[in-house]
PDB file of C-alpha atoms and ligand atoms in Angstrom:
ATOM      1  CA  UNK A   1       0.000   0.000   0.000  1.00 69.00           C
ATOM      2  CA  UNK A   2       1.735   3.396  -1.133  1.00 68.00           C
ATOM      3  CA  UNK A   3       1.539   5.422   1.953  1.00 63.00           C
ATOM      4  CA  UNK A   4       0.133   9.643   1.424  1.00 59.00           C
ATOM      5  CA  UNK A   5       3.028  11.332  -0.382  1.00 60.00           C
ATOM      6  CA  UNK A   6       4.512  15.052   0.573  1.00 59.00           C
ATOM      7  CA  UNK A   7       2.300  17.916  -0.298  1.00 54.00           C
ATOM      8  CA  UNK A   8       3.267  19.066  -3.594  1.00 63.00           C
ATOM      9  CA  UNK A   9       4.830  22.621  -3.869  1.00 79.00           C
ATOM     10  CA  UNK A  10       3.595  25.814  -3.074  1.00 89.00           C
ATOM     11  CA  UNK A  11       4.920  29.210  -3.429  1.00 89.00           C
ATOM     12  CA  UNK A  12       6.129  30.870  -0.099  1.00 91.00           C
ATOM     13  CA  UNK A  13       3.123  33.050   0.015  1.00 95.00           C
ATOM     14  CA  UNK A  14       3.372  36.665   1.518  1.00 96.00           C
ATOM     15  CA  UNK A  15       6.661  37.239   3.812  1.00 96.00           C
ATOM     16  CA  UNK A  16       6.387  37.633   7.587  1.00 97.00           C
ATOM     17  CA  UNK A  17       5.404  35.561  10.354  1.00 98.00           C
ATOM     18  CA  UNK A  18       2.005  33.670   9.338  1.00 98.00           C
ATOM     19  CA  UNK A  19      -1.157  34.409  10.476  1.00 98.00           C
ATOM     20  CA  UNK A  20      -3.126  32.009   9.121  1.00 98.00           C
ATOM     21  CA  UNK A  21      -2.675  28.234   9.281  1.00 98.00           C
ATOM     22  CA  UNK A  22      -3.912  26.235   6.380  1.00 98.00           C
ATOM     23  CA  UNK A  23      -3.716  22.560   7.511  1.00 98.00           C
ATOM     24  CA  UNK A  24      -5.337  19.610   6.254  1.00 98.00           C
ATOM     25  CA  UNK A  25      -5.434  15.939   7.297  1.00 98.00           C
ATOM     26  CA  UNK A  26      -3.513  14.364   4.278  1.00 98.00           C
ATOM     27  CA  UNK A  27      -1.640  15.716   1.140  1.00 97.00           C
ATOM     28  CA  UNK A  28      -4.406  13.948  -0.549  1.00 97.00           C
ATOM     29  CA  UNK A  29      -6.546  16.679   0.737  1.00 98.00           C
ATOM     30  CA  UNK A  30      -4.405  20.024  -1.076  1.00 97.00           C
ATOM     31  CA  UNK A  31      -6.720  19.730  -4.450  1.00 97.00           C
ATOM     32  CA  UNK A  32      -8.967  20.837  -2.337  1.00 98.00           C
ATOM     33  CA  UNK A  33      -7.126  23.302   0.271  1.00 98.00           C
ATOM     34  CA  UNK A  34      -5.310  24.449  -2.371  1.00 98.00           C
ATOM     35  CA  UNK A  35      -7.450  27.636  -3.116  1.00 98.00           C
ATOM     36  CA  UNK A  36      -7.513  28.877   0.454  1.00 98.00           C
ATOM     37  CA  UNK A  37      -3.736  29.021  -0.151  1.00 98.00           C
ATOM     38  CA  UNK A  38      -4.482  31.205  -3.079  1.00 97.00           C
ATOM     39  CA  UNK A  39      -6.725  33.493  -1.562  1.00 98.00           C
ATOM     40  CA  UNK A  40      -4.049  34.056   1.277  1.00 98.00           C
ATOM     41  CA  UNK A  41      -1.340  34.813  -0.566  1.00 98.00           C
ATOM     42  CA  UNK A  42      -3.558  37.174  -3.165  1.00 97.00           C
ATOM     43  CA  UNK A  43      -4.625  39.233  -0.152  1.00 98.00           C
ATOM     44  CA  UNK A  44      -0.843  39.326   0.770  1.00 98.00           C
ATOM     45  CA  UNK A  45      -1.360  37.625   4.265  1.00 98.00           C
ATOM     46  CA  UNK A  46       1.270  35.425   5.579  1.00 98.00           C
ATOM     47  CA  UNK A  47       0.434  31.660   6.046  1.00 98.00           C
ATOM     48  CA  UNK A  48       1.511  28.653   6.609  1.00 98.00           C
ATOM     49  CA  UNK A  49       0.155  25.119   5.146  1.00 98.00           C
ATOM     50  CA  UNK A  50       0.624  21.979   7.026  1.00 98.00           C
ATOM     51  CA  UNK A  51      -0.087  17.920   7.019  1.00 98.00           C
ATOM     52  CA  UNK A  52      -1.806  17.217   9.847  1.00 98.00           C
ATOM     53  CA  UNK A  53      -3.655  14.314  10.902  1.00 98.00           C
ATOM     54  CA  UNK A  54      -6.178  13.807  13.735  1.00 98.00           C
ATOM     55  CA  UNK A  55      -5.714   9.879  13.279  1.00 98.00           C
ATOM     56  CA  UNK A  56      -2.417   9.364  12.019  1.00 98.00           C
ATOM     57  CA  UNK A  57      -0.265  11.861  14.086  1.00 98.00           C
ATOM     58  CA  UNK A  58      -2.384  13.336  16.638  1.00 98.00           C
ATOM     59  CA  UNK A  59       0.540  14.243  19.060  1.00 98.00           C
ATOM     60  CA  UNK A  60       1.816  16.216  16.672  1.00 98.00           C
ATOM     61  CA  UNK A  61      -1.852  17.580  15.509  1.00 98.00           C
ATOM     62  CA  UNK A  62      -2.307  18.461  19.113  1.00 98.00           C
ATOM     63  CA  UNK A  63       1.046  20.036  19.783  1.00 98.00           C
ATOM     64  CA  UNK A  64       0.338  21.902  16.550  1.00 98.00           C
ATOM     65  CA  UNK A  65      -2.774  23.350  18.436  1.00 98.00           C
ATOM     66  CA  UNK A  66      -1.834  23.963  21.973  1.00 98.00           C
ATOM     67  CA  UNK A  67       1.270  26.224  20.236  1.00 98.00           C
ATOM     68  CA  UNK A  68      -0.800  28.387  17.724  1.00 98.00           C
ATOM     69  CA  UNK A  69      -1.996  31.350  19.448  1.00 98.00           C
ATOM     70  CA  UNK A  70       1.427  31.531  20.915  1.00 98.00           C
ATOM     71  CA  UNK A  71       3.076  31.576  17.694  1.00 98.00           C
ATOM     72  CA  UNK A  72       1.191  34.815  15.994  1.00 98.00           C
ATOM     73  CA  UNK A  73      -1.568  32.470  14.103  1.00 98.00           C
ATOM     74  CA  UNK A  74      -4.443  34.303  14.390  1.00 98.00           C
ATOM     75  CA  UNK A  75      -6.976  31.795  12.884  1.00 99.00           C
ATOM     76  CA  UNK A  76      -6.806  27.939  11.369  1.00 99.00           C
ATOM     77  CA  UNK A  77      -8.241  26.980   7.987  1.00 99.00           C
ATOM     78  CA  UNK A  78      -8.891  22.731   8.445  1.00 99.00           C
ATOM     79  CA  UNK A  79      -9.643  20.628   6.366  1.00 98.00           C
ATOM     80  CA  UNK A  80     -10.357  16.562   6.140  1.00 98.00           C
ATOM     81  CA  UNK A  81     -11.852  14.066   4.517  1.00 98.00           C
ATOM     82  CA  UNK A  82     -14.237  11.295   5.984  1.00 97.00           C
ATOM     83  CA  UNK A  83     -14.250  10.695   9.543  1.00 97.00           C
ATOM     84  CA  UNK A  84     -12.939  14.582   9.632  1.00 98.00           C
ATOM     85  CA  UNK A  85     -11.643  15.169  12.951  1.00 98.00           C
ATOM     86  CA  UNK A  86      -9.024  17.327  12.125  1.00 98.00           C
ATOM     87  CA  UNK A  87     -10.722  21.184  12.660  1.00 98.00           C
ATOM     88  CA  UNK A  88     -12.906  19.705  15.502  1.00 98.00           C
ATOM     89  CA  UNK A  89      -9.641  18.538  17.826  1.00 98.00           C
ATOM     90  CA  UNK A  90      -7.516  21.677  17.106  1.00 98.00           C
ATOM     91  CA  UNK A  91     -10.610  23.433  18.334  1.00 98.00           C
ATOM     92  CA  UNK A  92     -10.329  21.679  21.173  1.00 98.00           C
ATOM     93  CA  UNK A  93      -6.792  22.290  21.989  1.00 98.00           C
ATOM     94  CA  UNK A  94      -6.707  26.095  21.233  1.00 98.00           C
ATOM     95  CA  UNK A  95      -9.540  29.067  21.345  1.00 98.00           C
ATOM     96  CA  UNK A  96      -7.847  30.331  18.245  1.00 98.00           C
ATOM     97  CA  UNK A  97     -11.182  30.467  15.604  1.00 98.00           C
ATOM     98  CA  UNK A  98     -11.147  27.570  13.559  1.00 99.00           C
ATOM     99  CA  UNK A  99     -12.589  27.661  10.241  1.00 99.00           C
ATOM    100  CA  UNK A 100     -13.234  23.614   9.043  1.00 98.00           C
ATOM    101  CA  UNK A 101     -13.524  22.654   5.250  1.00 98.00           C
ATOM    102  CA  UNK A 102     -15.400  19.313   4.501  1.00 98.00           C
ATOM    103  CA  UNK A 103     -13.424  17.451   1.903  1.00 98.00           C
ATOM    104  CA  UNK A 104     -15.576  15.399  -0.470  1.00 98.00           C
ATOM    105  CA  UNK A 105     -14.161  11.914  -1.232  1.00 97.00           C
ATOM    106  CA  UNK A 106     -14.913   9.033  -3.621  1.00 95.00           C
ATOM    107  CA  UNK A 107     -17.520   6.810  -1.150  1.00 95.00           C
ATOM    108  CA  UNK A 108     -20.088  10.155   0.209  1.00 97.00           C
ATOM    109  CA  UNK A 109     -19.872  12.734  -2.052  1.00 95.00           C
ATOM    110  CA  UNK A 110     -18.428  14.777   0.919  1.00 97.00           C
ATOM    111  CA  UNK A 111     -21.284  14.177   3.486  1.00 97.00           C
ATOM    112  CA  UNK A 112     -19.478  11.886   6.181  1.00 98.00           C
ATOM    113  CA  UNK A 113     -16.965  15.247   6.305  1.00 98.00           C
ATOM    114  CA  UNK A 114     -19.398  17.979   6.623  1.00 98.00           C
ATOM    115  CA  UNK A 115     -21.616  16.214   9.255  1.00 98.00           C
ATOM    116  CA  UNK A 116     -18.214  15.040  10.946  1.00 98.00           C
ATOM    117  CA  UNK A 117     -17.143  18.693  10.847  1.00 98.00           C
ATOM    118  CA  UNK A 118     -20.021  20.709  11.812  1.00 98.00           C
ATOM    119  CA  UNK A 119     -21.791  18.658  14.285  1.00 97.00           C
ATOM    120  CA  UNK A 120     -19.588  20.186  17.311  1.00 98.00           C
ATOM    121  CA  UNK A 121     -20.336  19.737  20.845  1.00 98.00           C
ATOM    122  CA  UNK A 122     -21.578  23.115  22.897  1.00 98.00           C
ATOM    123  CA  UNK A 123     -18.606  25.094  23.983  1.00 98.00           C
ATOM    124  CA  UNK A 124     -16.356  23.928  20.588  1.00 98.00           C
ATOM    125  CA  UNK A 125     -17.073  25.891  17.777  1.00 98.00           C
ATOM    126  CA  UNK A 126     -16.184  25.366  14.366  1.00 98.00           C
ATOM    127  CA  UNK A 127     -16.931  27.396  11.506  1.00 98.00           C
ATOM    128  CA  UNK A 128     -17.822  25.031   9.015  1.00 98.00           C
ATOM    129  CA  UNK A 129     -18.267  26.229   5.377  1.00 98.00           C
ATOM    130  CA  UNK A 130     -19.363  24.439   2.273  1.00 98.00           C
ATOM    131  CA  UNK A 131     -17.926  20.910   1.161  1.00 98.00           C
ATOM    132  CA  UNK A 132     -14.689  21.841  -0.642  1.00 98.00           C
ATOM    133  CA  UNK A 133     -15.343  25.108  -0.134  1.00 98.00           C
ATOM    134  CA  UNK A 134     -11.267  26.340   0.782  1.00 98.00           C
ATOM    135  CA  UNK A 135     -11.697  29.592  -0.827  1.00 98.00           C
ATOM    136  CA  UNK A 136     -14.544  30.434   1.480  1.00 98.00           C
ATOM    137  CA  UNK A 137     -12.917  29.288   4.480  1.00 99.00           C
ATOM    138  CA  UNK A 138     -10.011  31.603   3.562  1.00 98.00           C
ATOM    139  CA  UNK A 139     -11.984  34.862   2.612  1.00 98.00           C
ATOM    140  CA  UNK A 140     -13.422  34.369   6.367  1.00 98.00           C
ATOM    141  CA  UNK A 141     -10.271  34.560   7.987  1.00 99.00           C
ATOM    142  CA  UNK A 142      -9.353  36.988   6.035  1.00 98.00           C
ATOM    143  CA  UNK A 143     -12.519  38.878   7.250  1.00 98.00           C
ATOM    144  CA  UNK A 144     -12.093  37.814  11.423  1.00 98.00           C
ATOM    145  CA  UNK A 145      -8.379  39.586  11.059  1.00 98.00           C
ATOM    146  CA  UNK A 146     -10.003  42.565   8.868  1.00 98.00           C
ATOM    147  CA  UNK A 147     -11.732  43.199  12.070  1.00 98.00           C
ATOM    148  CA  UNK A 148      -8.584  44.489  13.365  1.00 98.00           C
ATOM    149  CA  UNK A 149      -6.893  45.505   9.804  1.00 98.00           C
ATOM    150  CA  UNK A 150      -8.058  48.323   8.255  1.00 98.00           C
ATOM    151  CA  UNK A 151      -5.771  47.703   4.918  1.00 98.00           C
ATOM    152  CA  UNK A 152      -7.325  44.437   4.497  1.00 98.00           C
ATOM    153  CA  UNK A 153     -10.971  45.316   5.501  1.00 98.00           C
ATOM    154  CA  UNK A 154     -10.158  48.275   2.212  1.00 98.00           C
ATOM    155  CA  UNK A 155      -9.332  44.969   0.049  1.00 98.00           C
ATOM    156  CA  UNK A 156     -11.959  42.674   1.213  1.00 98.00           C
ATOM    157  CA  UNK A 157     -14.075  45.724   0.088  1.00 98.00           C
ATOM    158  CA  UNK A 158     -12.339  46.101  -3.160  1.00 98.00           C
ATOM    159  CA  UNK A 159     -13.130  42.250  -3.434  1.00 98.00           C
ATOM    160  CA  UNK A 160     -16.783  42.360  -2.777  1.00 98.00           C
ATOM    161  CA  UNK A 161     -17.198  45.468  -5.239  1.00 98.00           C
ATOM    162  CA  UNK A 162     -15.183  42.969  -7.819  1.00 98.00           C
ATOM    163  CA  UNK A 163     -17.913  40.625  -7.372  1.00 97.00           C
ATOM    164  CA  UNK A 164     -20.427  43.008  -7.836  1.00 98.00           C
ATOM    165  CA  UNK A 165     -19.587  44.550 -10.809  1.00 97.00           C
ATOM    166  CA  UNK A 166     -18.862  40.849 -11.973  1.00 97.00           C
ATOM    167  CA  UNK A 167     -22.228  39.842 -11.861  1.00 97.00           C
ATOM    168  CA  UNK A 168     -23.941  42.942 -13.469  1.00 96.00           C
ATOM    169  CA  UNK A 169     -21.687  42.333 -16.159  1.00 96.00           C
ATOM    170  CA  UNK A 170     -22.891  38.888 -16.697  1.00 94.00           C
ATOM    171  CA  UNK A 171     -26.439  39.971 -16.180  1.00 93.00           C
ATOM    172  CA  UNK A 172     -25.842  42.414 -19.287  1.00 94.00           C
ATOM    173  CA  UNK A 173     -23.712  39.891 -20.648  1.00 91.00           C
ATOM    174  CA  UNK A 174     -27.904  37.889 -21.017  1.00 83.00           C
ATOM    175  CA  UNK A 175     -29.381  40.308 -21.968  1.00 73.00           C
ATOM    176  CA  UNK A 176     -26.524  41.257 -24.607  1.00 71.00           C
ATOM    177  CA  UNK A 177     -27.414  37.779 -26.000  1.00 66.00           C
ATOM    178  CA  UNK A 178     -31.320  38.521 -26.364  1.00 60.00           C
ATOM    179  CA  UNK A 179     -31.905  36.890 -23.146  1.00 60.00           C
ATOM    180  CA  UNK A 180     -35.605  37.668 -21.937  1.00 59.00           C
ATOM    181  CA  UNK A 181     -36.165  38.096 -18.463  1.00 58.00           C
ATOM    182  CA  UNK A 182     -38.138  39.778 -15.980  1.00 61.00           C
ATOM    183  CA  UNK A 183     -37.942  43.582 -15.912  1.00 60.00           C
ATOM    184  CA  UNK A 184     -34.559  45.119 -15.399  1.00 56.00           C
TER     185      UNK A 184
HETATM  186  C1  RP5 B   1      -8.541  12.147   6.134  1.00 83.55           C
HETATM  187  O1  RP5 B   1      -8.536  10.974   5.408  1.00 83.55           O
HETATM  188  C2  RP5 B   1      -7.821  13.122   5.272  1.00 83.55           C
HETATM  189  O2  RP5 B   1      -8.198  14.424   5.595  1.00 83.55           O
HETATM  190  C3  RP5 B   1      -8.220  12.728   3.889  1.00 83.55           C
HETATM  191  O3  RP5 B   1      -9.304  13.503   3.416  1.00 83.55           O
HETATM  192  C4  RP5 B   1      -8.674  11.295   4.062  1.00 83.55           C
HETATM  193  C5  RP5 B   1      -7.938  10.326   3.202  1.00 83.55           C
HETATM  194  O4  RP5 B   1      -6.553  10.453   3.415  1.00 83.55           O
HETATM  195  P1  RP5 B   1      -5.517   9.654   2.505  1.00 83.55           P
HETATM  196  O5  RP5 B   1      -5.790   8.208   2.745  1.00 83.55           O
HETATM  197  O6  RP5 B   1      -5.783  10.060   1.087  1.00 83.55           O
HETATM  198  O7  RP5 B   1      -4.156  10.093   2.980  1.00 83.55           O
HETATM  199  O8  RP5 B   1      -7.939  12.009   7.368  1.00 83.55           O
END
């Protein structure tokens, strides 16, 4: 049985001590982590990307935890597949905000992960966003640290305009191609 290879490479991202942990349970897991990485390092904030796993080195998963807040991380993006355990047990060994990522994989379509992830005991919160949905995951810690970040609260604003004006264009874009509709 081929064991999980290394993570394949990523850029260095945005210099400076990270604040933002991207980690995920298995390298098997950065297809789908892999944009959160991207949306970190497009807003310019520091990061830092790491394998770990809940089942397969949870001493080093919980050491992880217990050091974060310690370290400058300001919030952890987790993510896991199946029997997802990963974002529930670093919530439990930090009060750093954890944002959790259901990863879909082959057998449940990504189910087993998102009830694994965001069915958390009282007193343990995880965020839990969308199955596979990193980039989400990301642009919310990007918006817990624009609470205290006035540059990046500006570019999370710039962002949300960007999708604004995105989506009137398309909607001209329709009726450019003699789309009928209701009235505009
Ligand atoms: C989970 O098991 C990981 O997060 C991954 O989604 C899943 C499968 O891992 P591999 O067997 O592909 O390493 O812990």
């Amino acid at each position: 049985m081929t064991p999980p290879e290394a993570p394949a490479a990523l850029g260095p991202g945005a210099p400076g001590p990270p604040l933002v942990a991207v980690a995920m349970g298995s390298s098997s897991d950065l297809a789908v982590l892999r944009p959160a990485v991207e949306v970190l390092d497009g807003f310019g904030v520091p990061r830092e990307v790491r394998v770990l796993s809940a089942h397969r080195t949870p001493d080093d998963m919980l050491a992880f935890g217990h050091a974060a807040a310690g370290r400058g991380l300001k919030v952890i993006v987790a993510g896991a597949g199946g029997a997802a355990h990963l974002p529930g047990m670093l919530a439990a060994a930090t009060t750093l905000p954890v944002v959790g990522v259901p990863v879909a994989l082959a057998s449940l379509s990504g189910l087993d992960s998102l009830l694994s992830i965001v069915q958390m005991p009282r007193g343990v919160p995880v965020a839990t966003v969308a199955v596979n949905g990193a980039a989400n995951a990301a642009l919310l810690a990007l918006r817990i640290l624009a609470t205290s970040d006035e540059r990046l609260a500006a570019a999370l604003e710039s962002y949300r305009m960007e999708l604004e004006q995105t989506a009137r264009r398309q909607d001209a874009g329709l009726l450019g191609e003699g789309a009928t509709g209701g009235a505009r």
